[in-house]
Coordinates of C-alpha atoms in Angstrom, one line a residue:
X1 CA -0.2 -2.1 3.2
X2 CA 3.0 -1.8 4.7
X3 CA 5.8 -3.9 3.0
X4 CA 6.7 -5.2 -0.2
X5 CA 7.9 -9.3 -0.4
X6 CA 8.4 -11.4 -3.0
X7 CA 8.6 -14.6 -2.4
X8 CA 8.3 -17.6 -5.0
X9 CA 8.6 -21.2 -3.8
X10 CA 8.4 -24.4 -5.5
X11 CA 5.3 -25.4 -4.2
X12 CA 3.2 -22.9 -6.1
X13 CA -0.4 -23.2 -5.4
X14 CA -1.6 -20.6 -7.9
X15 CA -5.8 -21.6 -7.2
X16 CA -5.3 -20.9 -3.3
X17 CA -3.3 -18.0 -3.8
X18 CA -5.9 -16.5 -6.0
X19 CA -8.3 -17.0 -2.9
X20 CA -5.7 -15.8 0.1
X21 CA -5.2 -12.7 -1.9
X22 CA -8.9 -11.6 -2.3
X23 CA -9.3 -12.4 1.1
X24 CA -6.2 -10.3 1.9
X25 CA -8.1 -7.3 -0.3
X26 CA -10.8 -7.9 1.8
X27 CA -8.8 -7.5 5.3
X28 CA -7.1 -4.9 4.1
X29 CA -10.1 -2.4 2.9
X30 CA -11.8 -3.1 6.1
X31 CA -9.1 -2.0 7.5
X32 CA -8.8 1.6 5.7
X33 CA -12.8 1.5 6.6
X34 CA -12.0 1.2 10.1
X35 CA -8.8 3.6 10.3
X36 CA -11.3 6.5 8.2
X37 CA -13.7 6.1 10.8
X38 CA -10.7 6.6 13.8
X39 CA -9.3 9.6 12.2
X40 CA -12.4 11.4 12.4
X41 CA -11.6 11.4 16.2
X42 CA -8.2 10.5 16.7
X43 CA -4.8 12.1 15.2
X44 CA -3.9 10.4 12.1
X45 CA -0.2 10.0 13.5
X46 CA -2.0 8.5 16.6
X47 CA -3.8 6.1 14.2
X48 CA -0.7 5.7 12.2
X49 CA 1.5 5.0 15.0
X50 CA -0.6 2.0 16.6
X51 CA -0.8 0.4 13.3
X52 CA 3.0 0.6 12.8
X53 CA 3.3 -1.1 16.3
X54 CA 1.3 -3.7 15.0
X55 CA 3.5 -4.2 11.8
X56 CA 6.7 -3.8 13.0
X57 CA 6.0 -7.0 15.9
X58 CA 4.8 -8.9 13.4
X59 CA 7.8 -8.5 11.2
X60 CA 10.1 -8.1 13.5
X61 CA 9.3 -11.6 15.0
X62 CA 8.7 -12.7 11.5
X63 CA 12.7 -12.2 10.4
X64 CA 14.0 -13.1 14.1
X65 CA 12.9 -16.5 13.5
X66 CA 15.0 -17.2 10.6
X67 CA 18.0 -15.7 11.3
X68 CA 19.0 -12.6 13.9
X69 CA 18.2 -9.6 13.4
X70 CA 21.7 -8.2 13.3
X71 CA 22.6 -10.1 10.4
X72 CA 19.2 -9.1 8.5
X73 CA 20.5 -5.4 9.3
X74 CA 24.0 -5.8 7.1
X75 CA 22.3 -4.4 3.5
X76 CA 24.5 -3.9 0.9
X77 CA 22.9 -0.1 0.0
X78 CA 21.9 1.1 3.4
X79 CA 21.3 4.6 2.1
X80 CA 18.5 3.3 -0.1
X81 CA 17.3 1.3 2.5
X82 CA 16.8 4.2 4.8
X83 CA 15.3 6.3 1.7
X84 CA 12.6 3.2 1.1
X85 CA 12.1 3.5 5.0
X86 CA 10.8 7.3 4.6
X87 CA 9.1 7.2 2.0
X88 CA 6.7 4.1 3.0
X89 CA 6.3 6.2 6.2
X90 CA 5.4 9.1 4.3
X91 CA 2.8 7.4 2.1
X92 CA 1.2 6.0 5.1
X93 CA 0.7 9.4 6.9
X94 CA -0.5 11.4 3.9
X95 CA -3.0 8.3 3.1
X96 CA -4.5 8.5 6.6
X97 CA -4.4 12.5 6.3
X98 CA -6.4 12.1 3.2
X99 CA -8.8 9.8 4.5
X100 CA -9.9 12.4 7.4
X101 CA -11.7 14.3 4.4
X102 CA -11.6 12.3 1.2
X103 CA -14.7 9.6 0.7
X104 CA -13.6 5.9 0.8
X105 CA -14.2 5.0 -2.6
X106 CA -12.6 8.1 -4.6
X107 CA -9.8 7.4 -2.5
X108 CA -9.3 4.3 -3.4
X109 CA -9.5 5.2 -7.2
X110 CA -6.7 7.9 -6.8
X111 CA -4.8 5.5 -5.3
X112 CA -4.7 3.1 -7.8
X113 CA -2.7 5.3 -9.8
X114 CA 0.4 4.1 -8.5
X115 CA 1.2 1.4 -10.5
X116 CA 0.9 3.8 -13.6
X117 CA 3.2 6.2 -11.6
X118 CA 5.7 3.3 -11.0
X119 CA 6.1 3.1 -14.7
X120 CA 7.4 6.2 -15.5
X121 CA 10.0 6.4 -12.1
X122 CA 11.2 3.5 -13.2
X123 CA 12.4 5.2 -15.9
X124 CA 15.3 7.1 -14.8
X125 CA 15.9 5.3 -11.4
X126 CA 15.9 1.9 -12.8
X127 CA 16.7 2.7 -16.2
X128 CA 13.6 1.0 -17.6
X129 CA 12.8 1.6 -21.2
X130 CA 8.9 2.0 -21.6
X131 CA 7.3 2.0 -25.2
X132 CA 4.8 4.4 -26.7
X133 CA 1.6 1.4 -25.4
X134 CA 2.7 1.7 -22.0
X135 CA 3.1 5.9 -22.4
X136 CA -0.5 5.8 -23.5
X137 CA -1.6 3.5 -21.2
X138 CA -0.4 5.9 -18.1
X139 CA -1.3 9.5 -19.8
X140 CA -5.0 8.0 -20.2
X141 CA -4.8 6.6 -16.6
X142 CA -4.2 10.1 -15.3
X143 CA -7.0 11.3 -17.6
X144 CA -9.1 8.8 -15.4
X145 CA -7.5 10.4 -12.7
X146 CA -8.9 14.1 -13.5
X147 CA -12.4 13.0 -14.1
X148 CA -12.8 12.3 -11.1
X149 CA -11.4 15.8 -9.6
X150 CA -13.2 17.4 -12.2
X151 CA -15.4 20.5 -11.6
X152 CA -18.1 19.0 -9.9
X153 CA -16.5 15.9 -8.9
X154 CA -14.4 15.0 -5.8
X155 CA -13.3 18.8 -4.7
X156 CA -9.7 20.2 -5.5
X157 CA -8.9 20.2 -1.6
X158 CA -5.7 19.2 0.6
X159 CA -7.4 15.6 1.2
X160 CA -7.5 15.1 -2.3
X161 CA -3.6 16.7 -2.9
X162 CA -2.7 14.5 0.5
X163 CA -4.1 11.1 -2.0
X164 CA -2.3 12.2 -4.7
X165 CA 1.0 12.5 -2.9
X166 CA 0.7 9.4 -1.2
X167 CA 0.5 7.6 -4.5
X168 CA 3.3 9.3 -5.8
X169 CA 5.7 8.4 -2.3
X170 CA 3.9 5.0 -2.7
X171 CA 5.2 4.2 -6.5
X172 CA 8.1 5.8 -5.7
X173 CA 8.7 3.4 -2.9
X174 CA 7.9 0.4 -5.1
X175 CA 10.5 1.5 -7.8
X176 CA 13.2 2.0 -4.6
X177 CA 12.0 -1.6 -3.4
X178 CA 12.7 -3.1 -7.1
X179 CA 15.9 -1.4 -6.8
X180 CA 17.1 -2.5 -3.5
X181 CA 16.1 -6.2 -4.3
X182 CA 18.7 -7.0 -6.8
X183 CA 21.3 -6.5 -3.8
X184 CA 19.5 -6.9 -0.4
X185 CA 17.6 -9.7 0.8
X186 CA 13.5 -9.8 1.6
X187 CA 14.3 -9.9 5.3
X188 CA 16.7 -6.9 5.3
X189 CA 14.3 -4.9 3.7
X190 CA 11.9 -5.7 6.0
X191 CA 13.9 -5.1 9.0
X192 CA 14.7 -1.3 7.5
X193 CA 11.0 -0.7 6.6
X194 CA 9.6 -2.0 10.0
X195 CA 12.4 -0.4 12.1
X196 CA 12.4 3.4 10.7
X197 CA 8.8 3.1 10.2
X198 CA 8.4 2.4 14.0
X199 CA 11.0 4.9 15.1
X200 CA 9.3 8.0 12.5
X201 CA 5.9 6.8 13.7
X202 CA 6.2 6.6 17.2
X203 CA 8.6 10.1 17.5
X204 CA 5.6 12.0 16.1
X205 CA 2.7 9.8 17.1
X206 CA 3.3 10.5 20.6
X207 CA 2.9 14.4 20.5
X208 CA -1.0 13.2 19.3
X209 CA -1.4 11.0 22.0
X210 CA -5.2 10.9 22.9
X211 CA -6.7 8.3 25.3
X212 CA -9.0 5.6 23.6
X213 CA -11.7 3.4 25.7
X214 CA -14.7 2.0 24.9
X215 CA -15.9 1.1 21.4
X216 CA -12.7 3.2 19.7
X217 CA -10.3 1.0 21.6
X218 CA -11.6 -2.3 20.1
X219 CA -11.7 -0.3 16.5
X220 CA -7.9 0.4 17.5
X221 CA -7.2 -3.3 18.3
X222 CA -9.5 -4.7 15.2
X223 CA -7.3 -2.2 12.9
X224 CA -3.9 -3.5 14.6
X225 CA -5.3 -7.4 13.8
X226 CA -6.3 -6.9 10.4
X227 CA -2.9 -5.1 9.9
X228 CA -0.5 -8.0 11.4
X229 CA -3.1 -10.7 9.5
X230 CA -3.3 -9.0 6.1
X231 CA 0.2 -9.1 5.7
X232 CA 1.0 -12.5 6.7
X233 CA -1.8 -13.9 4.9
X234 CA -0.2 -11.6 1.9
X235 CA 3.0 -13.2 2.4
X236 CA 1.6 -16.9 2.2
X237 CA -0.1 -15.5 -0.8
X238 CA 3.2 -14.8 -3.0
X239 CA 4.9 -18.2 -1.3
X240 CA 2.5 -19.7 -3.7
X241 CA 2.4 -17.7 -6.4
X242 CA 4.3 -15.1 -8.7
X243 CA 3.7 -11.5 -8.1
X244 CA 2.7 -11.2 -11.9
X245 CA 0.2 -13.5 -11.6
X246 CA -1.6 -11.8 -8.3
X247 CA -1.0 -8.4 -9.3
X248 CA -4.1 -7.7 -11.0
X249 CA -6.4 -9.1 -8.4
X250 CA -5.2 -5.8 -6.3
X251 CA -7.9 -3.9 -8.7
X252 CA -10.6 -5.7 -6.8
X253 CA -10.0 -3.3 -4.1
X254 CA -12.2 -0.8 -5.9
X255 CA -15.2 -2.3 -5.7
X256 CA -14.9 -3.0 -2.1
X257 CA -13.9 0.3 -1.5
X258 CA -17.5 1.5 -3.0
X259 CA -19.4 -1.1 -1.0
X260 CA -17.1 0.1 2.5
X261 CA -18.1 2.7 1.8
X262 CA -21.6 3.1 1.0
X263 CA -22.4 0.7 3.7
X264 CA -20.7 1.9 7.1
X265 CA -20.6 6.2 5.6
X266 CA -23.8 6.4 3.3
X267 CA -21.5 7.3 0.5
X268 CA -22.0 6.0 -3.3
X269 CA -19.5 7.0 -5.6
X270 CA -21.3 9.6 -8.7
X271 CA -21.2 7.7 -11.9
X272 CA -18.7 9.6 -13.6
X273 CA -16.3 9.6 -11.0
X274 CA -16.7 5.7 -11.2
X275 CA -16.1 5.9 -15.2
X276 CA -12.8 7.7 -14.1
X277 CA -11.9 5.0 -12.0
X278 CA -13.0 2.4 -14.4
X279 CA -9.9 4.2 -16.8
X280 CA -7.7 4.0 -14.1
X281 CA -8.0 0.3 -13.5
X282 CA -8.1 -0.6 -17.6
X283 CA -5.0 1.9 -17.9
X284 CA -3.0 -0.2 -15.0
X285 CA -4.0 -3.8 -16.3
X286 CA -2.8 -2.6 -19.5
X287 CA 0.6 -1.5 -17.9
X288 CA 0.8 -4.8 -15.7
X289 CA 0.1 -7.1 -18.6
X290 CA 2.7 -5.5 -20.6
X291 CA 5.1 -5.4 -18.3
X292 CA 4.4 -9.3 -17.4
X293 CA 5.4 -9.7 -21.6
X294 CA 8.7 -8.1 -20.6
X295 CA 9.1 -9.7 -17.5
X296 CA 9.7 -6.5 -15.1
X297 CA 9.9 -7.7 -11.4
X298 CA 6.5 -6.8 -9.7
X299 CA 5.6 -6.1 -6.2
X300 CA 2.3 -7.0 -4.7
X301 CA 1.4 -4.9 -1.9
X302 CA -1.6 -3.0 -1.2
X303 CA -0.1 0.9 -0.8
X304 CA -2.2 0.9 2.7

């Protein structure tokens, strides 16, 4: 998940948005599945770079029908639009990195950290003020966190350093988003994302460059589609409903993530590494509800 939209309109259709956005978890953790199962053979900045061309045409297009792109290029704090720009790019390659060696499920548990990490960046780049629940809340998230790299568990290796870091860019890039949104528009922020994304992606992508055929080609193309149609359908989603109210469904991501992949790489998830990841997702529905009590602006995007 590549961009981060908020979008409320008046025609809210909470019921249908509940559905679009579990179909949108759905699309988007087959396509992880499918990019873990490229990377084994391909680059990850290969991998990386075909998805971005994906992304940045549909956006692209996307903005240029409401209003040129030009004008959707005047932001107001182009520096932090350019800073939002490298750090999505650098969450995406250090996710894909970690998926060449990290098993789908445990991946997707460290990931889901993010939203705890978001609360405490917000602190001194958005100037939030977060109570002693919500402190609790994230220190026994990351306790979730280290049972599942515990001795025994998921090894301490560079895959599982590579997840950890992309959470950390990815929260980081949420709090930037939040911050950007108070003085640029939705399209402007997409044009930045889309634009450096495709430009970083492509100037080190092609330095991978391996030819694809056969089966891997339609695996390419099927991770390209489920890229472009995850994100619109995720952008119907919020013109339905508030972010707040989705937020939580992102959670259901987990379980899929365990199902993936048992069923295409054999791997089940140990049972304590599952309790870790069960703390993870109580410790963020804890910080999301509270933060819907104080009404902090929320983005829904799935980090990959």
């Amino acid at each position: 998940m590549m961009s981060a939209t908020e979008t409320i309109l008046p025609k809210e259709n909470i019921p249908r948005a509940m559905v679009l956005i579990l179909i949108v978890i759905g699309i988007l953790g087959l396509q992880d599945a499918v990019s873990k199962l490229l990377v084994q053979t391909y680059s990850p900045f290969q991998v990386t770079m075909m998805r971005y061309w994906a992304f940045a045409a549909f956006s692209l297009i996307l903005v240029a029908r409401q209003a040129p792109l030009r004008q959707a290029l005047r932001s107001k704090v182009p520096g932090w639009q350019v800073v939002r720009g490298l750090l999505l790019m650098g969450d995406i390659w250090l996710f894909a990195l970690a998926l060449q060696t990290v098993p789908l499920a445990e991946l997707q548990s460290i990931s889901l950290i993010y939203p705890l990490l978001v609360t405490l960046f917000a602190i001194p780049l958005l100037g939030e003020r977060v109570g002693m629940f919500r402190l609790i809340a994230v220190a026994v998230g990351f306790l979730g966190a280290m049972v599942i790299v515990r001795p025994g568990g998921l090894p301490i290796t560079i895959g599982a350093g590579f997840a950890v870091a992309s959470s950390t860019l990815y929260a980081l890039y949420i709090v930037v988003t939040r911050k950007v949104a108070q003085m640029d528009s939705a399209p402007t922020s997409m044009v930045y994302a889309s634009l450096i994304g495709l430009v970083l992606s492509t100037a080190v992508g092609v330095f991978y460059w391996q030819p694809i055929w056969g089966v891997d080609l339609a695996l390419m193309v099927l991770l390209m589609f489920t890229t472009t149609v995850g994100h619109g359908l995720m952008m119907l989603a919020l013109s339905m409903a508030p972010a707040s109210v989705l937020q939580p469904f992102n959670y259901f991501s987990l379980p899929w993530a365990i199902f993936l992949s048992f069923a295409m790489f054999g791997h089940l998830i140990d049972p304590i590494s599952l309790g870790g990841a069960a703390i993870i997702v109580a410790a963020g529905l804890v910080v999301v509800a509270r933060e819907r009590v104080r009404k902090v602006p929320q983005i829904i995007d799935a980090p990959h």
